[in-house]
Coordinates of C-alpha atoms and ligand atoms in Angstrom, one line a residue:
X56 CA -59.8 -73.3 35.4
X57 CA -58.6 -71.1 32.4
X58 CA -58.7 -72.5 29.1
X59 CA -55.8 -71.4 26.5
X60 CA -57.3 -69.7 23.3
X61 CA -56.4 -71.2 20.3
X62 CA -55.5 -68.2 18.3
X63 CA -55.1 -68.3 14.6
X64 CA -53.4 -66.2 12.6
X65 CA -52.2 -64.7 9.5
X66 CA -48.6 -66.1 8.3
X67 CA -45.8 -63.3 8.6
X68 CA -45.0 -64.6 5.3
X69 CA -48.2 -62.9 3.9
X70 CA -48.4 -59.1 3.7
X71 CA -50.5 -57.0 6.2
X72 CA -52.4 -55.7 3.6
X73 CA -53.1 -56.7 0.1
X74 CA -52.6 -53.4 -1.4
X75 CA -54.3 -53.2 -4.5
X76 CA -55.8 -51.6 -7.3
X77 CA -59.4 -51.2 -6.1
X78 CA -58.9 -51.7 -2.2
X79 CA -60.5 -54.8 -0.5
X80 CA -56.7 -55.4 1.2
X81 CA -58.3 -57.7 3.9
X82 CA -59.4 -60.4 1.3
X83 CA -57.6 -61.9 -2.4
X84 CA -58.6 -61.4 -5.6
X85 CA -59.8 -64.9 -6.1
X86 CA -63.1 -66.6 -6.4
X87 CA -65.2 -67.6 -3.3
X88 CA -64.1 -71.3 -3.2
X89 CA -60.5 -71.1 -5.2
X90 CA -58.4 -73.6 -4.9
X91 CA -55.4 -71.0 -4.9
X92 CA -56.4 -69.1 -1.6
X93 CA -55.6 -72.9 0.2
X94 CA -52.2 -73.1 -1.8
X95 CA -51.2 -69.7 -0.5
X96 CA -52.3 -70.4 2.6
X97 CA -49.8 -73.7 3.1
X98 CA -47.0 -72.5 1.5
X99 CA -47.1 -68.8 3.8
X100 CA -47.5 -71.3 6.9
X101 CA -44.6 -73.5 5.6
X102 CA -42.3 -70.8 4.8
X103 CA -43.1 -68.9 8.2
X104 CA -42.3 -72.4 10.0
X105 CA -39.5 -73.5 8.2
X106 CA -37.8 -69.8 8.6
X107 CA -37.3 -69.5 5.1
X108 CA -39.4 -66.4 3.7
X109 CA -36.9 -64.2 4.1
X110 CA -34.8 -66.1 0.9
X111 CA -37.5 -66.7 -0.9
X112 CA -38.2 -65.7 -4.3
X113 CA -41.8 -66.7 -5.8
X114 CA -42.4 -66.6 -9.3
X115 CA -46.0 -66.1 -10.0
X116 CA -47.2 -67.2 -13.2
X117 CA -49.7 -65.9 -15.8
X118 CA -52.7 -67.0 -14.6
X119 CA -55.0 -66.4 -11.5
X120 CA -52.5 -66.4 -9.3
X121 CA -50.6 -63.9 -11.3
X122 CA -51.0 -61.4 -8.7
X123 CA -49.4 -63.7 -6.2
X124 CA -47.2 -60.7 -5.5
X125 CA -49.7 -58.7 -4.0
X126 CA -49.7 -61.3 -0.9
X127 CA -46.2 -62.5 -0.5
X128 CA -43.7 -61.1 1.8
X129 CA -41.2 -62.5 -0.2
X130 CA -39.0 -61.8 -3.3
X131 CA -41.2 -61.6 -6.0
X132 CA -40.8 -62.0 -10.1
X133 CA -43.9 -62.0 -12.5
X134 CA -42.7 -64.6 -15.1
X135 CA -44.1 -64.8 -18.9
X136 CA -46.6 -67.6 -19.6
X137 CA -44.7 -70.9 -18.8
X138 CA -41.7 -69.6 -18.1
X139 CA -41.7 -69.6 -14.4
X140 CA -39.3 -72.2 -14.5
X141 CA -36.5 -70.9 -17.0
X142 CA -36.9 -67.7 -14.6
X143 CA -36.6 -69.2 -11.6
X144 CA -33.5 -71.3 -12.9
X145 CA -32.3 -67.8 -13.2
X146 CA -32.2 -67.1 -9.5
X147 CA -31.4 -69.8 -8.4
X148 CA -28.4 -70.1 -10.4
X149 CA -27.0 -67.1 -9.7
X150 CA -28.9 -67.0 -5.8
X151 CA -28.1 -70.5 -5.0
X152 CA -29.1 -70.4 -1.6
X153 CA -32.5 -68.5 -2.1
X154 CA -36.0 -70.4 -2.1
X155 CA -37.2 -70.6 -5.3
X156 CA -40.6 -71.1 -6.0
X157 CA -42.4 -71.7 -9.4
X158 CA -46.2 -71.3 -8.6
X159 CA -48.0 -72.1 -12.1
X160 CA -51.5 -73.5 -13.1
X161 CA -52.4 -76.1 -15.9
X162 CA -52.6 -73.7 -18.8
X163 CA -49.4 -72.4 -17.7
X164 CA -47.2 -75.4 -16.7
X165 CA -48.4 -78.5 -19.0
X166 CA -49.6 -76.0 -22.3
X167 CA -47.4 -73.0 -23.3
X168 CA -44.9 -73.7 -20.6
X169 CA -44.8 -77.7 -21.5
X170 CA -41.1 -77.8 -22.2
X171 CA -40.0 -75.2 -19.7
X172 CA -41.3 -77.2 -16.8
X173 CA -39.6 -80.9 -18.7
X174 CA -36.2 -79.5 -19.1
X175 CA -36.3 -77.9 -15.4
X176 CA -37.0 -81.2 -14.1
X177 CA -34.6 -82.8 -16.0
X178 CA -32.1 -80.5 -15.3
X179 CA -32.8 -81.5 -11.6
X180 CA -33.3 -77.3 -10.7
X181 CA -33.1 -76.7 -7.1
X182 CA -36.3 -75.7 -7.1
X183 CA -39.8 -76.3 -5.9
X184 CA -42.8 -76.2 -8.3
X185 CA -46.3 -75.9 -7.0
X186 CA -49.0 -77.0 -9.6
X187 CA -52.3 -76.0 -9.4
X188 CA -54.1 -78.3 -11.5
X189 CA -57.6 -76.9 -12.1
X190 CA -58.3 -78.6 -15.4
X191 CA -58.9 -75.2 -17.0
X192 CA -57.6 -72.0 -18.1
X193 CA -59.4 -70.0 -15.2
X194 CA -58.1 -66.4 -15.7
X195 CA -59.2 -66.1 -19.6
X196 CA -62.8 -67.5 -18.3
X197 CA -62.6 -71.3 -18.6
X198 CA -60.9 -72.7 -21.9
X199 CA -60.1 -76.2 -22.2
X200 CA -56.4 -76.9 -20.7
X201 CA -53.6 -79.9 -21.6
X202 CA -55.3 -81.3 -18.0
X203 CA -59.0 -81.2 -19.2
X204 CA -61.2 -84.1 -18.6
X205 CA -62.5 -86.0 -21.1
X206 CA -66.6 -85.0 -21.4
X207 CA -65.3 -82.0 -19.9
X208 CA -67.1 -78.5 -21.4
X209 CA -65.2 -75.6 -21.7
X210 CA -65.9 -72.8 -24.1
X211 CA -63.3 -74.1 -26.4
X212 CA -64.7 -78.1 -26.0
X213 CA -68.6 -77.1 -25.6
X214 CA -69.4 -80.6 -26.8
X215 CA -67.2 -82.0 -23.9
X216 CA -63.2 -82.6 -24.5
X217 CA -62.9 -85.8 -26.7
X218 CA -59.7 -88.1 -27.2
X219 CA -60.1 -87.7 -31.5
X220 CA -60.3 -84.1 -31.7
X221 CA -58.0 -82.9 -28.2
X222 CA -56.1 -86.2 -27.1
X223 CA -56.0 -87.5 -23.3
X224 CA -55.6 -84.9 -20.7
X225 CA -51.9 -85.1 -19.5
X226 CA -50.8 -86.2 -16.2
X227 CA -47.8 -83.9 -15.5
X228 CA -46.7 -85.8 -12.3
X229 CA -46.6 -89.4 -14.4
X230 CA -44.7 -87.4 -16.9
X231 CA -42.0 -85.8 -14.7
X232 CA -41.3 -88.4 -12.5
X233 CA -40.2 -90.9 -15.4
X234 CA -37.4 -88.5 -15.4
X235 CA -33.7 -89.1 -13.4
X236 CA -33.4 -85.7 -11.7
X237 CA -36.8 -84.9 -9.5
X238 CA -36.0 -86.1 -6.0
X239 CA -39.5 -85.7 -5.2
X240 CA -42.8 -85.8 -7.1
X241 CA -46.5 -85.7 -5.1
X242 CA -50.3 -85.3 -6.2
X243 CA -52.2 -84.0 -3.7
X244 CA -56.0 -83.0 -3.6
X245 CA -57.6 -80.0 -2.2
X246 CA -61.5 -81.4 -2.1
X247 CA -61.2 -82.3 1.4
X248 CA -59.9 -81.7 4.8
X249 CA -57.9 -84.8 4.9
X250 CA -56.4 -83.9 1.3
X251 CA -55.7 -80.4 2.5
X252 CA -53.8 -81.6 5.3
X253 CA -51.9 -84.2 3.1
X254 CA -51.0 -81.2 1.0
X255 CA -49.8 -79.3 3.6
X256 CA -47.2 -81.9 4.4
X257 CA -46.2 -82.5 1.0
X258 CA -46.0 -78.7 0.6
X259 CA -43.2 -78.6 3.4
X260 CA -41.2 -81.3 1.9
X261 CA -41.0 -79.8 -1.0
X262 CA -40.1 -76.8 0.5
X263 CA -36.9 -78.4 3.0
X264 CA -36.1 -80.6 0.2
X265 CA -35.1 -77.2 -1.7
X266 CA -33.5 -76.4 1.4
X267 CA -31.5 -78.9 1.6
X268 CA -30.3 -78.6 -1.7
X269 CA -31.7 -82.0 -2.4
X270 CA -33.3 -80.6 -5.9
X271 CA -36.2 -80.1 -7.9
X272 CA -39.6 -80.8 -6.1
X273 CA -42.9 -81.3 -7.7
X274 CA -46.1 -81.0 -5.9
X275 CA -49.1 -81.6 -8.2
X276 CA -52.3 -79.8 -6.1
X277 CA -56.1 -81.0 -7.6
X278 CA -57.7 -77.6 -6.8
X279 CA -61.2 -76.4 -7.8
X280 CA -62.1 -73.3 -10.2
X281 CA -66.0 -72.8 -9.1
X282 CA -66.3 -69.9 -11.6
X283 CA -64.6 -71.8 -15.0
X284 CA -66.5 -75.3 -13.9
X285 CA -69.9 -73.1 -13.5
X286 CA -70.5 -75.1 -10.2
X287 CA -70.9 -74.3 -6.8
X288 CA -68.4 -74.7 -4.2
X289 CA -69.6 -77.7 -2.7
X290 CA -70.1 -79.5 -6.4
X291 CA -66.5 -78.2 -7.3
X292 CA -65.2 -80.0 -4.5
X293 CA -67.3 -83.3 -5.5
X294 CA -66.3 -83.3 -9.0
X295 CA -62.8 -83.2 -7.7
X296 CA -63.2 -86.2 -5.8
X297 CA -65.7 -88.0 -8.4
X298 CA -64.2 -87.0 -11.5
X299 CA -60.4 -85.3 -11.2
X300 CA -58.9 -88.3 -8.7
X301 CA -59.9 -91.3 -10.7
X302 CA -58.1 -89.9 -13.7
X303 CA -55.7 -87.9 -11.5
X304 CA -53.7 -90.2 -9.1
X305 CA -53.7 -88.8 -5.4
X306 CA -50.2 -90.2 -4.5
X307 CA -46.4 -89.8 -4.6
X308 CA -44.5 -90.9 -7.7
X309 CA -41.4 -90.3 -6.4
X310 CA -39.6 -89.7 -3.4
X311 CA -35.8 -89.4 -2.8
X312 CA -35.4 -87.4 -0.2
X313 CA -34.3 -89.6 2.4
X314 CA -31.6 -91.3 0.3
X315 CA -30.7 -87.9 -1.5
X316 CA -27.8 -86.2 -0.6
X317 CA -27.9 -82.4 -0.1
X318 CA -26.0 -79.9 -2.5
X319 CA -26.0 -76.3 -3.4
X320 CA -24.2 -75.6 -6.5
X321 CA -22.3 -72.3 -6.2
X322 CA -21.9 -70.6 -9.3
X323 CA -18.5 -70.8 -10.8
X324 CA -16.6 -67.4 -10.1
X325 CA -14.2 -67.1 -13.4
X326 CA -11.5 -64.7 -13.7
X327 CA -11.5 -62.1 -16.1
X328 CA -8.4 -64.3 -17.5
X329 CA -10.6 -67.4 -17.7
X330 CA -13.5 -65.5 -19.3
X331 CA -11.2 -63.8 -22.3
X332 CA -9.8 -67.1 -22.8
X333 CA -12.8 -68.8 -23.1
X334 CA -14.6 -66.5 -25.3
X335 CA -11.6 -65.9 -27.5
X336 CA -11.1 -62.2 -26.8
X337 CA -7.9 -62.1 -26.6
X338 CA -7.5 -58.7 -25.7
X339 CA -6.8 -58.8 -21.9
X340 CA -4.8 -56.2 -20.2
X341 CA -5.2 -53.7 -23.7
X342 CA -8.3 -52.0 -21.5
X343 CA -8.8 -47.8 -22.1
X344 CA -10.2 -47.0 -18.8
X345 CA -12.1 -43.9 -19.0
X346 CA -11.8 -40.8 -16.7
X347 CA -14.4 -40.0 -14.4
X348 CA -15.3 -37.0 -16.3
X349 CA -16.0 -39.3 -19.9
X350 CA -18.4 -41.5 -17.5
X351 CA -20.0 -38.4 -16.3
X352 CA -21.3 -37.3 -19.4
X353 CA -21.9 -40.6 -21.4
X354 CA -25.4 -40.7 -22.2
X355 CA -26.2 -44.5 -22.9
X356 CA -26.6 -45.0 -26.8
X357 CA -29.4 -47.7 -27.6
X358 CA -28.3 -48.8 -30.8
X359 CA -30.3 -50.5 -33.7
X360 CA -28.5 -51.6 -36.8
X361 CA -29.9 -53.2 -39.9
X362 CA -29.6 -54.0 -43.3
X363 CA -29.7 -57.5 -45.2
X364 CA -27.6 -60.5 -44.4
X365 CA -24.2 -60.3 -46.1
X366 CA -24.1 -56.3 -45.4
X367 CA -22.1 -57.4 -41.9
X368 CA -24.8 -55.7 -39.9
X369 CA -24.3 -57.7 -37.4
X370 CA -20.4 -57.9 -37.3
X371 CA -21.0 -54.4 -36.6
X372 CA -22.8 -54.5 -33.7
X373 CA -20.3 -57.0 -32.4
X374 CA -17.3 -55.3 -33.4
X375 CA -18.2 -51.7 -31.9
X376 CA -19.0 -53.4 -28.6
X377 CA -16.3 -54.7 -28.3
X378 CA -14.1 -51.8 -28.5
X379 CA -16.8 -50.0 -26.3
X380 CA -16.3 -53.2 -23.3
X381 CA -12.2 -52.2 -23.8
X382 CA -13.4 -48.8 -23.0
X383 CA -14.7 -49.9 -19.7
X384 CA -18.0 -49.7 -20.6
X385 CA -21.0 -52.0 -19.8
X386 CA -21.9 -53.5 -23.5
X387 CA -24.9 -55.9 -24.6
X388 CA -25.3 -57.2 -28.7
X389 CA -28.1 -59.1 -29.3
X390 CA -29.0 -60.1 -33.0
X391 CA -32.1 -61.1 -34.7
X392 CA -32.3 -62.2 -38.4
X393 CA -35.0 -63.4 -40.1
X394 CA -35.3 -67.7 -41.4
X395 CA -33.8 -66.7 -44.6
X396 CA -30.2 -68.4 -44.7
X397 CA -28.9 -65.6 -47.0
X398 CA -30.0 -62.2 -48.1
X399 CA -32.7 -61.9 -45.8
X400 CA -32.9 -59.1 -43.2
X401 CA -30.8 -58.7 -40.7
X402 CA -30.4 -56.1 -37.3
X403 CA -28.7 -56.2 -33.8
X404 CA -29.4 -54.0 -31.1
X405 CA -26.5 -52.8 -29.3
X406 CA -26.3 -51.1 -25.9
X407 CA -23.4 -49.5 -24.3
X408 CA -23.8 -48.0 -21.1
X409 CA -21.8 -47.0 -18.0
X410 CA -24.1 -49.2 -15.5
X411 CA -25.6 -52.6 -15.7
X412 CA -27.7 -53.4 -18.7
X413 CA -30.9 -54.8 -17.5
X414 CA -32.2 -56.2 -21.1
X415 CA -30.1 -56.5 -23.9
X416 CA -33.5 -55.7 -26.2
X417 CA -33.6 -52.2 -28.2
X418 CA -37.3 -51.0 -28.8
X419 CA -36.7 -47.5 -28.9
X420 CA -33.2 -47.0 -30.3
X421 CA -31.3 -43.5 -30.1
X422 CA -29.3 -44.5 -32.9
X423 CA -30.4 -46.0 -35.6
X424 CA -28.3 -47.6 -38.5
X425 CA -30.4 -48.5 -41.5
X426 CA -28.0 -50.1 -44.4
X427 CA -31.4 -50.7 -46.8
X428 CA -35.1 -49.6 -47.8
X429 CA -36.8 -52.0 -45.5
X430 CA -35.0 -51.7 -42.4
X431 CA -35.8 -47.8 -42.8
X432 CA -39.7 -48.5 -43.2
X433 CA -39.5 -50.8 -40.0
X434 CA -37.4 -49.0 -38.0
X435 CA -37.8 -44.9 -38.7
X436 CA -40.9 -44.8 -36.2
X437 CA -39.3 -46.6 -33.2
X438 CA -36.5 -44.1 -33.1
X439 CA -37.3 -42.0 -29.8
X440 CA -37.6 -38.3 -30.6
X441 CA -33.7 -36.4 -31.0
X442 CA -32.0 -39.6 -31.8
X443 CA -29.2 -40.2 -34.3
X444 CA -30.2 -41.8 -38.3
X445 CA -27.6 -43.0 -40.3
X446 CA -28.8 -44.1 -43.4
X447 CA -26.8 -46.1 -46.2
X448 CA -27.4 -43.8 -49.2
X449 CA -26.1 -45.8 -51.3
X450 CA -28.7 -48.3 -51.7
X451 CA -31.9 -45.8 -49.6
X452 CA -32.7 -43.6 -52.1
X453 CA -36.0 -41.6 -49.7
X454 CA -35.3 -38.9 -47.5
X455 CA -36.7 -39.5 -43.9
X456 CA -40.3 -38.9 -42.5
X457 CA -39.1 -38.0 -39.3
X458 CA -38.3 -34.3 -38.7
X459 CA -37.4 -34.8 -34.7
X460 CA -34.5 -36.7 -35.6
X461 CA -31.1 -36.4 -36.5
X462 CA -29.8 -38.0 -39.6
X463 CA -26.4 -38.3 -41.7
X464 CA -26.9 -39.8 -45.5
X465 CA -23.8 -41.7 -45.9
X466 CA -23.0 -43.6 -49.5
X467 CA -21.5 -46.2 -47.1
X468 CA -21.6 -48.7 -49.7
X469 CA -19.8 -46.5 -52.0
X470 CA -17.2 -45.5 -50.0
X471 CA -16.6 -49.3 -49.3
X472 CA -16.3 -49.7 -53.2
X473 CA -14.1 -47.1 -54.1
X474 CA -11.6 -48.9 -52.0
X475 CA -12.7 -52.5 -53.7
X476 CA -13.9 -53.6 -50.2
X477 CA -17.7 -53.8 -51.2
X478 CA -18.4 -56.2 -48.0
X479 CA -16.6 -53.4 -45.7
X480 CA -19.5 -50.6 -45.9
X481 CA -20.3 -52.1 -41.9
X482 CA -16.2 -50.6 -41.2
X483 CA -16.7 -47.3 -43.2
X484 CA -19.6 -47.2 -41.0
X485 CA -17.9 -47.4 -37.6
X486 CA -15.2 -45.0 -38.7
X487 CA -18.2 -42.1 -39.4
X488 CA -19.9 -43.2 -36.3
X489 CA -17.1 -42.2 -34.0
X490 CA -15.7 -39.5 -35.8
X491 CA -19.5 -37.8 -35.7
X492 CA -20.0 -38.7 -32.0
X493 CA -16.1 -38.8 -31.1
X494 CA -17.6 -41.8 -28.6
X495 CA -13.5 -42.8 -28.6
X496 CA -10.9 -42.6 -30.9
X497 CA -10.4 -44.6 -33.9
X498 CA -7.2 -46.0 -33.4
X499 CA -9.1 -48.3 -30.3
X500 CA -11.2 -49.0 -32.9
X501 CA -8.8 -50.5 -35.6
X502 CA -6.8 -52.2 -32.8
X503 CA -9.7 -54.4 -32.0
X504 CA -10.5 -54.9 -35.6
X505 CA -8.3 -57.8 -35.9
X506 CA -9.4 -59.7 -33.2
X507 CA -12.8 -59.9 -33.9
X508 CA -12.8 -60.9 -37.5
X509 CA -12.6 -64.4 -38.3
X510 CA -10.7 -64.3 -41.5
X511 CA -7.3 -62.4 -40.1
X512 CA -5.9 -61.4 -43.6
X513 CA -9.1 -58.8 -44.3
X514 CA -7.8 -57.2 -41.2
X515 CA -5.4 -54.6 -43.0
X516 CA -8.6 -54.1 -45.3
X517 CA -11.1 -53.5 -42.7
X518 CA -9.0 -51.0 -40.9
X519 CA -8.9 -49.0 -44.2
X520 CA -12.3 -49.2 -44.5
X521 CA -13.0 -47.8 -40.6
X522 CA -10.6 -45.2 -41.7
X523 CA -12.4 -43.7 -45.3
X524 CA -15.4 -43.7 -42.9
X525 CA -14.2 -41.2 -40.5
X526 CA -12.3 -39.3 -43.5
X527 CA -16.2 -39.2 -44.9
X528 CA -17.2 -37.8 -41.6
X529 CA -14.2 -35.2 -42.1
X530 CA -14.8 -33.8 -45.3
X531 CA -18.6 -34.0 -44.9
X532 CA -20.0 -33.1 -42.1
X533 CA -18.2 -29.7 -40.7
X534 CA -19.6 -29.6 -37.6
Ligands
TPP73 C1 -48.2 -65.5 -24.1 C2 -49.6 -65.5 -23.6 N1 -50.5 -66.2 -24.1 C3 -51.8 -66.2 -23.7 C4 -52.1 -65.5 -22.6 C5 -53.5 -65.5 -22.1 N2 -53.7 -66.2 -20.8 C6 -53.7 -65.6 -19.7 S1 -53.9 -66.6 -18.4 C7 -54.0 -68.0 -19.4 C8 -54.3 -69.4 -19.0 C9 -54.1 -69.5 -17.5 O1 -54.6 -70.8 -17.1 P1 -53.9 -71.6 -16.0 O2 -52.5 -71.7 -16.2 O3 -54.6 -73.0 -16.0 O4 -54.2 -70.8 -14.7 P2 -55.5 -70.5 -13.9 O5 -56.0 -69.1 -14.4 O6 -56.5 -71.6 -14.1 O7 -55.1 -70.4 -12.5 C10 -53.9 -67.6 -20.8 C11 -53.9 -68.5 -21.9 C12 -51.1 -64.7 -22.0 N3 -51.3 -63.9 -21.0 N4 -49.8 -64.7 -22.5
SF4_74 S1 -61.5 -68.4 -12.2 FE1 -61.1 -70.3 -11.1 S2 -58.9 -70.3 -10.7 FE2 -59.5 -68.2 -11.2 S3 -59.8 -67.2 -9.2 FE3 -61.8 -67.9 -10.0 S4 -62.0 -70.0 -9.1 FE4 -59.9 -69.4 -8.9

């Protein structure tokens, strides 16, 4: 009689090899004992069983499982510190029908993230969270977490976690299942083999449930961090059960998934019609496409401008990317001010480019825009070496530091003056920027003008303004 072996082994979903910094690609980076190797484990085997690896995106967290990447066969996104859930509303929304999953630990989901993971849930994300529930901040070496125990020492509660200074650890599952949306919301334990295999079950609901299109899924895993507890393996998985599951109820809070019906949202397809319309543009149809030898040579510009609030900084920003989008160019405008409500600073960063924009942020700006003194002193060193400076002489009085750099002096306050338009020196800007880098002509320029202004009647006047500027340029800079 033969018998069959029962062989084990790894799940497809998994990587081959861990390839890593350092080598070791058979085993994780985690602890002996880590509660996040089991976690990995039953959401590879679900993922392999349920088919579904090949749509899924993970969204490791900042933590110790941040290098969940480096085991998954899966998509994979890195997210900031409690934001795996705003990211992976990102993917979803736009992916509807991929598997997203928001992997985060205690520090991450119920501290910095505390409000991400609420309003996901809320929103009813179609989404699957795993939490790993360690009662500590592992990665940083064990500082007290929102899911602490009370008595509980960490390096940052070495007298043991007390209700008067830190409050009473949360209980994330209580929390999110008071809420409408969740469909489903479990605790599981990982202390024991019976938990384990509890988890593993609650691990493929969650997971089909997403499927489904059912909505967001909450599994709550008790897991043990041998290294920030400063226990052995076998007391880690004691305390668990002696300590974490008397405060920390194993059990399901909520479960709709029977009686929920399935839905994936598509995301809404607008027309370029619908889209002008609803943003006001107004300017449909008026398009410059450019020729294929314009794209060619177009060199992205990286823009940062800045100045103080009134000086229309902004509007500038705005206003040039807009005539750059008519140009058929990609176009981001982004703007950051500071809490003052007026007369504070003030900058955008604008990005036009012939392909997709990934971030809208300018660190490193090619041109640079500085309308006063302090936006110089912030800015002058970010500029990346050859890059443009155009600096308001009318109001900057120093010369630049920078030798690597280009720069124009422009009294574009002046100029603005002279015409009796001092709030226009943003439109005398514009109108030297395009006659120096001849980017497009001015008349696109002044035809967009009066769309994007709010007050209508200072259209005539902001034309003017565009069009001393590129006089300025003329007369000044003979190229
Ligand atoms: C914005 C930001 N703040 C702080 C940190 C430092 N930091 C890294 S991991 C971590 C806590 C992680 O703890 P937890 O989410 O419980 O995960 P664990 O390591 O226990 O799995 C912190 C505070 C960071 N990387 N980014
Ligand atoms: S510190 Fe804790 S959570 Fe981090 S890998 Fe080690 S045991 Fe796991």
């Amino acid at each position: 009689m033969t018998t069959k072996a029962n062989v084990l082994e790894k799940a497809t979903a998994f990587y081959d090899h861990f390839e890593r910094k350092g080598g070791q690609d058979q085993t994780t980076h985690y602890c002996p004992g880590c509660g996040h190797g089991n976690v990995h484990k039953l959401i590879a085997e679900a993922l392999d069983d349920l088919g579904l690896a090949e749509r899924t995106v993970f969204v490791s967290p900042v933590g110790c499982s941040v290098f969940a990447y480096y085991y998954f066969d899966t998509g994979n996104i890195q997210a900031a510190h409690g934001r795996a859930p705003a990211v992976g509303t990102g993917v979803k929304r736009t992916r509807p029908h991929s598997i997203v999953i928001s992997y985060q630990g205690d520090g991450d989901l119920a501290s910095i993230g505390g409000l991400e993971i609420i309003h996901a849930a809320n929103r009813g994300e179609n989404m699957t969270v795993f939490f790993i529930n360690n009662a500590i901040y592992g990665m940083t070496g064990g500082q007290m977490a929102p899911t602490s125990l009370i008595g509980q020492k960490t390096s940052t509660s070495p007298y043991g976690r007390t209700v008067e200074n830190e409050g009473y650890p949360i209980r994330m599952c209580e929390l999110i299942s008071t809420l409408e949306s969740p469909v489903y919301v479990e605790r599981c334990q990982l202390a024991d083999v019976k938990g384990i295999m509890a988890a593993r079950k609650a691990v493929r609901k969650a997971l089909q449930n997403q499927a489904d299109g059912k909505g967001f899924s909450f599994v709550e895993l008790l897991s043990p961090c041998p290294t920030g507890w400063k226990m052995t393996t076998h007391d880690s998985l004691q305390w668990i059960k002696d300590f974490m599951i008397p405060y920390f109820p194993v059990k399901v809070f909520k479960d709709e998934s029977a009686t929920r019906n399935g839905r994936i949202r598509e995301p809404k397809e607008y027309t370029d019609e619908e889209l002008f319309k609803a943003l006001n543009l107004g300017l449909l149809g008026e398009s410059q496409p450019r020729d294929a030898e314009f794209l060619k040579n177009f060199k992205t510009v990286e823009m940062k401008i800045a100045g103080f609030g009134g000086q229309g900084v902004l509007t500038a920003g705005a206003i040039l990317a807009a005539a750059a989008m008519q140009e058929n160019l990609e176009v981001s405008w982004i703007p950051s001010y500071g809490p003052e409500k007026r007369g504070g600073t003030a900058n955008c960063s604008v990005i036009l480019s012939k392909d997709s924009i990934g971030s809208p942020m300018v660190v490193s700006p090619n041109v640079l825009v500085v309308m006063n003194d302090p936006s110089l002193d912030t800015f002058e060193d970010a500029v990346v070496s050859g890059g443009l400076v155009i600096v308001n002489s009318s109001i900057i009085t120093r010369k630049l530091k920078r030798t690597d750099v280009d720069v124009l002096y422009i009294p574009l306050s002046d100029i603005a003056a002279d015409l009796g338009l001092n709030a226009a020196a943003n439109m005398v800007l514009l109108g030297a920027y395009l006659e120096y880098t001849k980017l497009f002509p001015l008349d696109h320029l002044k035809k967009i003008i009066p769309y994007t202004l709010k007050r209508k009647t200072l259209a005539e006047a902001n034309v003017k303004a565009a069009e001393a500027g590129a006089q300025w340029m003329r007369d000044n800079n003979k190229r």
